[in-house]
């Protein structure tokens, strides 16, 4: 004699028990009045075996998901730490860039001032050189005769000087 089979209503999930005489017959669910075909014990056994395999696979997959989620959180923690370090490094680099730009501006201003001063000094030097070339040495009258000799202006390697003739 075959035993009764227990299975779930495909419509509402109510646990239903049926005897072997009803295997393959259409029945009405006492919970939802839905119509379904009563599965045979063999079909239920096969289905139960498949369900056990599926449950085992699901449990394995859930363990793997938990493991991967843990690894992901760990990686995100490392990544966020590295992102924080990178952000700090970028902030430092930006601060150094700003300082360097200010220093370059200061040096350019100083260079421009010095260039201006050099230009002024060069102009003044040229003017003085021109004035020196144009200037005629004036001999005071009291120097005109030194022991019967005449003083005259002369040019030499070091510039203008007085020459006794």
PDB file of C-alpha atoms in Angstrom:
ATOM      1  CA  UNK A   1       0.000   0.000   0.000  1.00  0.00           C
ATOM      2  CA  UNK A   2       1.312   3.412  -0.948  1.00  0.00           C
ATOM      3  CA  UNK A   3       1.555   6.161   1.597  1.00  0.00           C
ATOM      4  CA  UNK A   4      -0.035   9.533   1.358  1.00  0.00           C
ATOM      5  CA  UNK A   5       1.954  12.361  -0.228  1.00  0.00           C
ATOM      6  CA  UNK A   6       2.257  15.848   1.180  1.00  0.00           C
ATOM      7  CA  UNK A   7       2.766  18.761  -1.208  1.00  0.00           C
ATOM      8  CA  UNK A   8       2.051  22.485  -1.473  1.00  0.00           C
ATOM      9  CA  UNK A   9      -0.876  23.987  -3.370  1.00  0.00           C
ATOM     10  CA  UNK A  10       0.619  25.695  -6.447  1.00  0.00           C
ATOM     11  CA  UNK A  11      -1.766  28.663  -5.974  1.00  0.00           C
ATOM     12  CA  UNK A  12      -1.594  29.537  -2.259  1.00  0.00           C
ATOM     13  CA  UNK A  13       1.213  27.317  -0.883  1.00  0.00           C
ATOM     14  CA  UNK A  14      -1.087  25.513   1.620  1.00  0.00           C
ATOM     15  CA  UNK A  15       0.306  22.135   2.660  1.00  0.00           C
ATOM     16  CA  UNK A  16      -2.044  19.456   1.227  1.00  0.00           C
ATOM     17  CA  UNK A  17      -2.018  15.682   1.860  1.00  0.00           C
ATOM     18  CA  UNK A  18      -3.421  13.249  -0.707  1.00  0.00           C
ATOM     19  CA  UNK A  19      -3.587   9.489  -0.957  1.00  0.00           C
ATOM     20  CA  UNK A  20      -2.201   7.431  -3.826  1.00  0.00           C
ATOM     21  CA  UNK A  21      -5.690   7.039  -5.312  1.00  0.00           C
ATOM     22  CA  UNK A  22      -5.687  10.774  -6.142  1.00  0.00           C
ATOM     23  CA  UNK A  23      -2.304  10.878  -7.935  1.00  0.00           C
ATOM     24  CA  UNK A  24      -2.819  12.483 -11.350  1.00  0.00           C
ATOM     25  CA  UNK A  25      -6.388  13.594 -10.538  1.00  0.00           C
ATOM     26  CA  UNK A  26      -7.614  17.180 -10.518  1.00  0.00           C
ATOM     27  CA  UNK A  27      -8.449  18.441  -7.042  1.00  0.00           C
ATOM     28  CA  UNK A  28      -9.626  21.626  -5.425  1.00  0.00           C
ATOM     29  CA  UNK A  29      -7.485  23.289  -2.720  1.00  0.00           C
ATOM     30  CA  UNK A  30      -9.348  23.490   0.606  1.00  0.00           C
ATOM     31  CA  UNK A  31      -7.647  26.846   1.318  1.00  0.00           C
ATOM     32  CA  UNK A  32      -8.071  28.874  -1.891  1.00  0.00           C
ATOM     33  CA  UNK A  33     -10.421  26.718  -3.982  1.00  0.00           C
ATOM     34  CA  UNK A  34      -7.773  26.658  -6.730  1.00  0.00           C
ATOM     35  CA  UNK A  35      -7.775  23.630  -9.078  1.00  0.00           C
ATOM     36  CA  UNK A  36      -4.580  21.616  -9.512  1.00  0.00           C
ATOM     37  CA  UNK A  37      -3.396  18.134 -10.460  1.00  0.00           C
ATOM     38  CA  UNK A  38      -2.228  16.009  -7.505  1.00  0.00           C
ATOM     39  CA  UNK A  39       1.353  14.968  -8.155  1.00  0.00           C
ATOM     40  CA  UNK A  40       2.360  11.326  -7.788  1.00  0.00           C
ATOM     41  CA  UNK A  41       4.650  10.175  -4.981  1.00  0.00           C
ATOM     42  CA  UNK A  42       7.358   9.603  -7.561  1.00  0.00           C
ATOM     43  CA  UNK A  43       6.948  13.148  -8.915  1.00  0.00           C
ATOM     44  CA  UNK A  44       6.898  14.529  -5.373  1.00  0.00           C
ATOM     45  CA  UNK A  45      10.027  12.522  -4.511  1.00  0.00           C
ATOM     46  CA  UNK A  46      11.802  13.723  -7.635  1.00  0.00           C
ATOM     47  CA  UNK A  47      10.658  17.266  -6.956  1.00  0.00           C
ATOM     48  CA  UNK A  48      11.677  16.973  -3.287  1.00  0.00           C
ATOM     49  CA  UNK A  49      15.144  15.722  -4.322  1.00  0.00           C
ATOM     50  CA  UNK A  50      15.502  18.567  -6.789  1.00  0.00           C
ATOM     51  CA  UNK A  51      14.325  21.028  -4.146  1.00  0.00           C
ATOM     52  CA  UNK A  52      16.919  19.715  -1.697  1.00  0.00           C
ATOM     53  CA  UNK A  53      19.619  20.208  -4.333  1.00  0.00           C
ATOM     54  CA  UNK A  54      18.325  23.687  -5.057  1.00  0.00           C
ATOM     55  CA  UNK A  55      18.242  24.500  -1.328  1.00  0.00           C
ATOM     56  CA  UNK A  56      21.815  23.258  -0.930  1.00  0.00           C
ATOM     57  CA  UNK A  57      22.938  25.276  -3.956  1.00  0.00           C
ATOM     58  CA  UNK A  58      21.083  28.308  -2.616  1.00  0.00           C
ATOM     59  CA  UNK A  59      22.740  27.958   0.805  1.00  0.00           C
ATOM     60  CA  UNK A  60      26.133  27.658  -0.914  1.00  0.00           C
ATOM     61  CA  UNK A  61      25.385  30.716  -3.035  1.00  0.00           C
ATOM     62  CA  UNK A  62      24.240  32.675   0.020  1.00  0.00           C
ATOM     63  CA  UNK A  63      27.521  31.807   1.788  1.00  0.00           C
ATOM     64  CA  UNK A  64      29.483  32.912  -1.270  1.00  0.00           C
ATOM     65  CA  UNK A  65      27.472  36.152  -1.482  1.00  0.00           C
ATOM     66  CA  UNK A  66      28.163  36.866   2.201  1.00  0.00           C
ATOM     67  CA  UNK A  67      31.850  36.173   1.646  1.00  0.00           C
ATOM     68  CA  UNK A  68      31.951  38.415  -1.412  1.00  0.00           C
ATOM     69  CA  UNK A  69      30.034  41.161   0.397  1.00  0.00           C
ATOM     70  CA  UNK A  70      32.564  40.982   3.214  1.00  0.00           C
ATOM     71  CA  UNK A  71      35.436  41.177   0.752  1.00  0.00           C
ATOM     72  CA  UNK A  72      33.701  44.053  -1.035  1.00  0.00           C
ATOM     73  CA  UNK A  73      33.274  45.968   2.230  1.00  0.00           C
ATOM     74  CA  UNK A  74      36.907  45.321   3.047  1.00  0.00           C
ATOM     75  CA  UNK A  75      37.957  46.483  -0.423  1.00  0.00           C
ATOM     76  CA  UNK A  76      35.717  49.544  -0.148  1.00  0.00           C
ATOM     77  CA  UNK A  77      37.308  50.327   3.197  1.00  0.00           C
ATOM     78  CA  UNK A  78      40.778  50.049   1.686  1.00  0.00           C
ATOM     79  CA  UNK A  79      39.641  51.954  -1.365  1.00  0.00           C
ATOM     80  CA  UNK A  80      38.076  54.721   0.715  1.00  0.00           C
ATOM     81  CA  UNK A  81      41.271  54.907   2.772  1.00  0.00           C
ATOM     82  CA  UNK A  82      43.307  55.148  -0.413  1.00  0.00           C
ATOM     83  CA  UNK A  83      40.866  57.716  -1.773  1.00  0.00           C
ATOM     84  CA  UNK A  84      41.287  59.726   1.428  1.00  0.00           C
ATOM     85  CA  UNK A  85      45.087  59.521   1.111  1.00  0.00           C
ATOM     86  CA  UNK A  86      44.877  60.523  -2.540  1.00  0.00           C
ATOM     87  CA  UNK A  87      42.599  63.437  -1.647  1.00  0.00           C
ATOM     88  CA  UNK A  88      45.073  64.578   1.018  1.00  0.00           C
ATOM     89  CA  UNK A  89      47.939  64.275  -1.444  1.00  0.00           C
ATOM     90  CA  UNK A  90      45.972  66.314  -3.987  1.00  0.00           C
ATOM     91  CA  UNK A  91      45.230  68.981  -1.378  1.00  0.00           C
ATOM     92  CA  UNK A  92      48.929  69.177  -0.465  1.00  0.00           C
ATOM     93  CA  UNK A  93      49.901  69.331  -4.140  1.00  0.00           C
ATOM     94  CA  UNK A  94      47.375  72.116  -4.732  1.00  0.00           C
ATOM     95  CA  UNK A  95      48.684  74.058  -1.739  1.00  0.00           C
ATOM     96  CA  UNK A  96      52.256  73.649  -2.996  1.00  0.00           C
ATOM     97  CA  UNK A  97      51.188  74.759  -6.465  1.00  0.00           C
ATOM     98  CA  UNK A  98      49.606  77.914  -5.026  1.00  0.00           C
ATOM     99  CA  UNK A  99      52.736  78.664  -2.977  1.00  0.00           C
ATOM    100  CA  UNK A 100      54.941  78.071  -6.013  1.00  0.00           C
ATOM    101  CA  UNK A 101      52.778  80.349  -8.183  1.00  0.00           C
ATOM    102  CA  UNK A 102      52.981  83.113  -5.568  1.00  0.00           C
ATOM    103  CA  UNK A 103      56.752  82.711  -5.347  1.00  0.00           C
ATOM    104  CA  UNK A 104      57.070  82.849  -9.144  1.00  0.00           C
ATOM    105  CA  UNK A 105      54.963  86.024  -9.203  1.00  0.00           C
ATOM    106  CA  UNK A 106      57.149  87.589  -6.500  1.00  0.00           C
ATOM    107  CA  UNK A 107      60.312  86.665  -8.397  1.00  0.00           C
ATOM    108  CA  UNK A 108      58.891  88.003 -11.668  1.00  0.00           C
ATOM    109  CA  UNK A 109      57.982  91.295  -9.954  1.00  0.00           C
ATOM    110  CA  UNK A 110      61.466  91.538  -8.445  1.00  0.00           C
ATOM    111  CA  UNK A 111      63.029  90.691 -11.814  1.00  0.00           C
ATOM    112  CA  UNK A 112      60.941  93.384 -13.536  1.00  0.00           C
ATOM    113  CA  UNK A 113      61.956  95.960 -10.887  1.00  0.00           C
ATOM    114  CA  UNK A 114      65.613  95.050 -11.294  1.00  0.00           C
ATOM    115  CA  UNK A 115      65.353  95.172 -15.070  1.00  0.00           C
ATOM    116  CA  UNK A 116      63.853  98.645 -14.767  1.00  0.00           C
ATOM    117  CA  UNK A 117      66.620  99.749 -12.405  1.00  0.00           C
ATOM    118  CA  UNK A 118      69.276  98.292 -14.726  1.00  0.00           C
ATOM    119  CA  UNK A 119      67.761 100.174 -17.687  1.00  0.00           C
ATOM    120  CA  UNK A 120      67.785 103.444 -15.720  1.00  0.00           C
ATOM    121  CA  UNK A 121      71.401 102.881 -14.665  1.00  0.00           C
ATOM    122  CA  UNK A 122      72.419 102.021 -18.236  1.00  0.00           C
ATOM    123  CA  UNK A 123      70.763 105.233 -19.552  1.00  0.00           C
ATOM    124  CA  UNK A 124      72.444 107.296 -16.851  1.00  0.00           C
ATOM    125  CA  UNK A 125      75.788 105.674 -17.622  1.00  0.00           C
ATOM    126  CA  UNK A 126      75.422 106.410 -21.365  1.00  0.00           C
ATOM    127  CA  UNK A 127      74.501 110.019 -20.625  1.00  0.00           C
ATOM    128  CA  UNK A 128      77.466 110.439 -18.314  1.00  0.00           C
ATOM    129  CA  UNK A 129      79.803 108.885 -20.894  1.00  0.00           C
ATOM    130  CA  UNK A 130      78.451 111.246 -23.573  1.00  0.00           C
ATOM    131  CA  UNK A 131      78.824 114.230 -21.255  1.00  0.00           C
ATOM    132  CA  UNK A 132      82.357 113.196 -20.425  1.00  0.00           C
ATOM    133  CA  UNK A 133      83.293 112.951 -24.107  1.00  0.00           C
ATOM    134  CA  UNK A 134      81.762 116.344 -24.863  1.00  0.00           C
ATOM    135  CA  UNK A 135      83.285 118.088 -21.870  1.00  0.00           C
ATOM    136  CA  UNK A 136      86.354 120.197 -22.561  1.00  0.00           C
ATOM    137  CA  UNK A 137      88.655 120.310 -19.640  1.00  0.00           C
ATOM    138  CA  UNK A 138      88.971 123.815 -18.265  1.00  0.00           C
ATOM    139  CA  UNK A 139      92.362 124.738 -16.921  1.00  0.00           C
ATOM    140  CA  UNK A 140      92.276 127.359 -14.231  1.00  0.00           C
ATOM    141  CA  UNK A 141      94.344 130.426 -15.177  1.00  0.00           C
ATOM    142  CA  UNK A 142      96.591 129.961 -12.196  1.00  0.00           C
ATOM    143  CA  UNK A 143      97.651 126.609 -13.681  1.00  0.00           C
ATOM    144  CA  UNK A 144      98.256 127.912 -17.164  1.00  0.00           C
ATOM    145  CA  UNK A 145     101.970 128.171 -16.628  1.00  0.00           C
ATOM    146  CA  UNK A 146     103.810 125.885 -14.318  1.00  0.00           C
ATOM    147  CA  UNK A 147     107.487 126.865 -14.251  1.00  0.00           C
ATOM    148  CA  UNK A 148     107.168 128.206 -17.724  1.00  0.00           C
ATOM    149  CA  UNK A 149     105.361 125.201 -19.110  1.00  0.00           C
ATOM    150  CA  UNK A 150     101.812 125.006 -20.430  1.00  0.00           C
ATOM    151  CA  UNK A 151      99.236 122.542 -19.091  1.00  0.00           C
ATOM    152  CA  UNK A 152      97.076 120.935 -21.767  1.00  0.00           C
ATOM    153  CA  UNK A 153      94.269 118.409 -21.564  1.00  0.00           C
ATOM    154  CA  UNK A 154      95.045 115.000 -22.948  1.00  0.00           C
ATOM    155  CA  UNK A 155      93.229 111.686 -23.201  1.00  0.00           C
ATOM    156  CA  UNK A 156      94.734 108.417 -22.173  1.00  0.00           C
ATOM    157  CA  UNK A 157      93.778 104.858 -21.253  1.00  0.00           C
ATOM    158  CA  UNK A 158      92.256 105.983 -17.963  1.00  0.00           C
ATOM    159  CA  UNK A 159      90.421 108.994 -19.381  1.00  0.00           C
ATOM    160  CA  UNK A 160      91.205 112.716 -19.380  1.00  0.00           C
ATOM    161  CA  UNK A 161      94.314 114.038 -17.618  1.00  0.00           C
ATOM    162  CA  UNK A 162      96.519 117.108 -17.579  1.00  0.00           C
ATOM    163  CA  UNK A 163      99.704 117.073 -19.525  1.00  0.00           C
ATOM    164  CA  UNK A 164     102.564 119.432 -18.914  1.00  0.00           C
ATOM    165  CA  UNK A 165     104.087 120.651 -22.201  1.00  0.00           C
TER     166      UNK A 165
END
